[in-house]
Amino acid sequence: GDSVTQMEGPVTLSEEAFLTINCTYTATGYPSLFWYVQYPGEGLQLLLKATKADDKGSNKGFEATYRKETTSFHLEKGSVQVSDSAVYFCALKKDSNYQLIWGAGTKLIIKP
Amino acid sequence: EADIYQTPRYLVIGTGKKITLECSQTMGHDKMYWYQQDPGMELHLIHYSYGVNSTEKGDLSSESTVSRIRTEHFPLTLESARPSHTSQYLCASSEGNRGVYEQYFGPGTRLTVT
């Protein structure tokens, strides 16, 4: 069945460091892929998305490229800030219905 | 900014009480979802609806029930709350048409059953 695997957290970085959070998926066809962010005490917010191979989603300095050949959608940011501390979720849309399949989430901690 | 609302934001209640968690959206979305999540942890789909009078159970078994009488409203009810129901409950909606599949989330209800 379809699945999403994210790197385990917590990921701890210093401010201004380069960020990569790995996400790989298993799915048939060409699923749409998403990154969501959840700040403490809040619901999830859509961060970026990509709907076909080689698409690059970007928002707020974050980027992710849909790589069909490696079935990956890694999240990157060139210079993180303390305010980026949150939990990040990778997700894909199931081919058979409207539901999203979620990764387990990766907690990111940025130290000043 | 997504227009999806949940009330209450926080609820502390005793064992055996009946509770209803409210969720409303003003985007006219057909698809709505309830997730259960321990804070910052994995999301578990417990109920979903693809339109009025349509409800289905999700992947995680739950003792809660839902209804969808109006497009904008998708309440979740627990007939008899137990400490094991202590968790965060997130409501979401999506358009699900024209290739637009992303879900929009409410702020969540943090439920504590004592």
mmCIF file of C-alpha atoms in Angstrom, chain A residues 8-104:
data_model
loop_
_atom_site.group_PDB
_atom_site.id
_atom_site.type_symbol
_atom_site.label_atom_id
_atom_site.label_comp_id
_atom_site.label_asym_id
_atom_site.label_seq_id
_atom_site.Cartn_x
_atom_site.Cartn_y
_atom_site.Cartn_z
ATOM 1 C CA GLU A 8 13.184 10.641 12.697
ATOM 2 C CA GLY A 9 13.515 13.624 14.948
ATOM 3 C CA PRO A 10 14.191 15.655 16.764
ATOM 4 C CA VAL A 11 16.478 17.494 14.404
ATOM 5 C CA THR A 12 18.460 20.132 16.297
ATOM 6 C CA LEU A 13 20.262 22.909 14.415
ATOM 7 C CA SER A 14 21.798 26.264 15.153
ATOM 8 C CA GLU A 15 20.285 29.417 13.710
ATOM 9 C CA GLU A 16 21.343 30.097 10.087
ATOM 10 C CA ALA A 17 22.223 26.435 9.467
ATOM 11 C CA PHE A 18 21.133 24.564 6.333
ATOM 12 C CA LEU A 19 18.130 22.297 6.808
ATOM 13 C CA THR A 20 17.201 19.040 5.114
ATOM 14 C CA ILE A 21 14.335 16.836 6.273
ATOM 15 C CA ASN A 22 14.133 13.632 4.258
ATOM 16 C CA CYS A 23 10.860 12.249 2.954
ATOM 17 C CA THR A 24 10.450 9.202 0.739
ATOM 18 C CA TYR A 25 7.248 7.615 -0.440
ATOM 19 C CA THR A 26 5.787 4.431 -1.862
ATOM 20 C CA ALA A 27 2.840 4.844 -4.189
ATOM 21 C CA THR A 28 1.477 3.815 -7.547
ATOM 22 C CA GLY A 29 1.043 6.361 -10.263
ATOM 23 C CA TYR A 30 1.861 10.024 -9.729
ATOM 24 C CA PRO A 31 0.618 11.154 -6.325
ATOM 25 C CA SER A 32 0.498 14.779 -5.251
ATOM 26 C CA LEU A 33 2.990 15.493 -2.451
ATOM 27 C CA PHE A 34 2.760 17.952 0.437
ATOM 28 C CA TRP A 35 4.702 19.409 3.337
ATOM 29 C CA TYR A 36 2.787 20.691 6.333
ATOM 30 C CA VAL A 37 4.063 22.509 9.431
ATOM 31 C CA GLN A 38 2.600 22.418 12.933
ATOM 32 C CA TYR A 39 3.619 25.043 15.472
ATOM 33 C CA PRO A 40 3.109 24.245 19.175
ATOM 34 C CA GLY A 41 -0.526 24.246 20.211
ATOM 35 C CA GLU A 42 -1.840 24.781 16.679
ATOM 36 C CA GLY A 43 -3.297 22.835 13.782
ATOM 37 C CA LEU A 44 -1.360 21.978 10.645
ATOM 38 C CA GLN A 45 -0.638 24.537 7.925
ATOM 39 C CA LEU A 46 0.159 23.699 4.327
ATOM 40 C CA LEU A 47 3.760 24.740 3.688
ATOM 41 C CA LEU A 48 4.207 23.697 0.051
ATOM 42 C CA LYS A 49 3.122 21.125 -2.493
ATOM 43 C CA ALA A 50 4.049 19.533 -5.820
ATOM 44 C CA THR A 51 1.684 17.728 -8.150
ATOM 45 C CA LYS A 52 3.960 16.170 -10.789
ATOM 46 C CA ALA A 53 7.481 14.891 -11.265
ATOM 47 C CA ASP A 54 10.254 17.519 -11.207
ATOM 48 C CA ASP A 55 7.898 20.157 -9.784
ATOM 49 C CA LYS A 56 9.471 22.316 -7.097
ATOM 50 C CA GLY A 57 7.249 23.634 -4.341
ATOM 51 C CA SER A 58 8.450 26.651 -2.384
ATOM 52 C CA ASN A 59 7.208 28.921 0.387
ATOM 53 C CA LYS A 60 8.757 31.049 3.165
ATOM 54 C CA GLY A 61 12.276 30.054 2.095
ATOM 55 C CA PHE A 62 11.488 26.327 2.158
ATOM 56 C CA GLU A 63 11.759 24.209 -0.991
ATOM 57 C CA ALA A 64 11.071 20.613 -1.988
ATOM 58 C CA THR A 65 11.435 18.917 -5.386
ATOM 59 C CA TYR A 66 9.281 15.991 -6.500
ATOM 60 C CA ARG A 67 11.813 13.318 -7.547
ATOM 61 C CA LYS A 68 10.035 10.419 -9.231
ATOM 62 C CA GLU A 69 13.233 8.461 -9.878
ATOM 63 C CA THR A 70 14.137 8.364 -6.155
ATOM 64 C CA THR A 71 10.516 8.603 -4.873
ATOM 65 C CA SER A 72 11.557 11.483 -2.646
ATOM 66 C CA PHE A 73 10.319 14.937 -1.626
ATOM 67 C CA HIS A 74 12.980 16.266 0.739
ATOM 68 C CA LEU A 75 12.370 19.592 2.496
ATOM 69 C CA GLU A 76 15.210 22.143 2.443
ATOM 70 C CA LYS A 77 15.900 25.635 3.712
ATOM 71 C CA GLY A 78 19.125 27.539 3.294
ATOM 72 C CA SER A 79 19.173 29.403 6.611
ATOM 73 C CA VAL A 80 16.858 28.454 9.447
ATOM 74 C CA GLN A 81 15.558 30.745 12.165
ATOM 75 C CA VAL A 82 14.414 30.075 15.727
ATOM 76 C CA SER A 83 10.851 30.733 14.519
ATOM 77 C CA ASP A 84 11.096 27.670 12.224
ATOM 78 C CA SER A 85 11.015 25.397 15.277
ATOM 79 C CA ALA A 86 7.970 23.174 14.733
ATOM 80 C CA VAL A 87 6.913 19.700 13.646
ATOM 81 C CA TYR A 88 7.010 19.068 9.885
ATOM 82 C CA PHE A 89 4.821 16.465 8.179
ATOM 83 C CA CYS A 90 5.234 15.011 4.698
ATOM 84 C CA ALA A 91 2.085 13.648 3.022
ATOM 85 C CA LEU A 92 0.820 12.234 -0.252
ATOM 86 C CA LYS A 93 -2.626 12.014 -1.753
ATOM 87 C CA LYS A 94 -3.872 8.470 -2.161
ATOM 88 C CA ASP A 95 -4.542 7.515 -5.742
ATOM 89 C CA SER A 96 -7.807 5.793 -4.910
ATOM 90 C CA ASN A 97 -9.585 8.482 -2.889
ATOM 91 C CA TYR A 98 -9.289 11.972 -1.424
ATOM 92 C CA GLN A 99 -7.418 11.048 1.722
ATOM 93 C CA LEU A 100 -3.843 12.014 2.532
ATOM 94 C CA ILE A 101 -1.281 9.532 3.802
ATOM 95 C CA TRP A 102 0.927 11.099 6.457
ATOM 96 C CA GLY A 103 4.483 10.637 7.579
ATOM 97 C CA ALA A 104 5.119 10.380 11.309
#
